[in-house]
Amino acid sequence: MQDNNFNNEEGSIGIGAMIVFIALILVAAVASAVIIQTGEKLQQNAQQSGDDTQREISG
């Protein structure tokens, strides 16, 4: 009987760890999407600045 309770506790701990792991994966996915979006925006701004500067220099 005591061995069965021990297995139940291990199962509960495993499920809790799995939930935390999945949550961390979701947070990492959101963070990476934000970083990629920010990088794309910075690249677009730099491209626009370069184009504007080239237009001003060439007349």
GROMACS .gro file of C-alpha atoms in nm:
model
   59
    1MET     CA    1   0.000   0.000   0.000
    2GLN     CA    2   0.279   0.242   0.087
    3ASP     CA    3   0.461   0.165  -0.239
    4ASN     CA    4   0.149   0.261  -0.436
    5ASN     CA    5   0.134   0.603  -0.266
    6PHE     CA    6   0.502   0.659  -0.347
    7ASN     CA    7   0.433   0.591  -0.717
    8ASN     CA    8   0.138   0.834  -0.711
    9GLU     CA    9   0.362   1.105  -0.564
   10GLU     CA   10   0.626   1.046  -0.831
   11GLY     CA   11   0.357   1.067  -1.098
   12SER     CA   12   0.228   1.396  -0.958
   13ILE     CA   13   0.578   1.540  -0.948
   14GLY     CA   14   0.635   1.427  -1.307
   15ILE     CA   15   0.313   1.589  -1.428
   16GLY     CA   16   0.403   1.912  -1.249
   17ALA     CA   17   0.747   1.913  -1.407
   18MET     CA   18   0.595   1.849  -1.749
   19ILE     CA   19   0.357   2.144  -1.708
   20VAL     CA   20   0.646   2.372  -1.609
   21PHE     CA   21   0.851   2.248  -1.906
   22ILE     CA   22   0.568   2.316  -2.152
   23ALA     CA   23   0.517   2.662  -2.002
   24LEU     CA   24   0.888   2.738  -2.045
   25ILE     CA   25   0.873   2.627  -2.409
   26LEU     CA   26   0.576   2.857  -2.471
   27VAL     CA   27   0.752   3.152  -2.306
   28ALA     CA   28   1.064   3.086  -2.512
   29ALA     CA   29   0.857   3.075  -2.832
   30VAL     CA   30   0.692   3.408  -2.754
   31ALA     CA   31   1.024   3.567  -2.659
   32SER     CA   32   1.190   3.446  -2.979
   33ALA     CA   33   0.900   3.581  -3.188
   34VAL     CA   34   0.938   3.922  -3.022
   35ILE     CA   35   1.314   3.923  -3.083
   36ILE     CA   36   1.269   3.827  -3.449
   37GLN     CA   37   1.001   4.094  -3.497
   38THR     CA   38   1.224   4.358  -3.339
   39GLY     CA   39   1.515   4.257  -3.560
   40GLU     CA   40   1.300   4.282  -3.872
   41LYS     CA   41   1.176   4.626  -3.770
   42LEU     CA   42   1.531   4.748  -3.706
   43GLN     CA   43   1.640   4.614  -4.044
   44GLN     CA   44   1.353   4.791  -4.218
   45ASN     CA   45   1.436   5.118  -4.041
   46ALA     CA   46   1.801   5.088  -4.139
   47GLN     CA   47   1.707   5.014  -4.499
   48GLN     CA   48   1.477   5.316  -4.507
   49SER     CA   49   1.747   5.541  -4.359
   50GLY     CA   50   1.998   5.416  -4.614
   51ASP     CA   51   1.757   5.477  -4.900
   52ASP     CA   52   1.679   5.829  -4.774
   53THR     CA   53   2.048   5.911  -4.738
   54GLN     CA   54   2.124   5.780  -5.086
   55ARG     CA   55   1.841   5.991  -5.232
   56GLU     CA   56   1.970   6.305  -5.056
   57ILE     CA   57   2.327   6.251  -5.172
   58SER     CA   58   2.236   6.178  -5.534
   59GLY     CA   59   2.016   6.485  -5.557
   0.00000   0.00000   0.00000
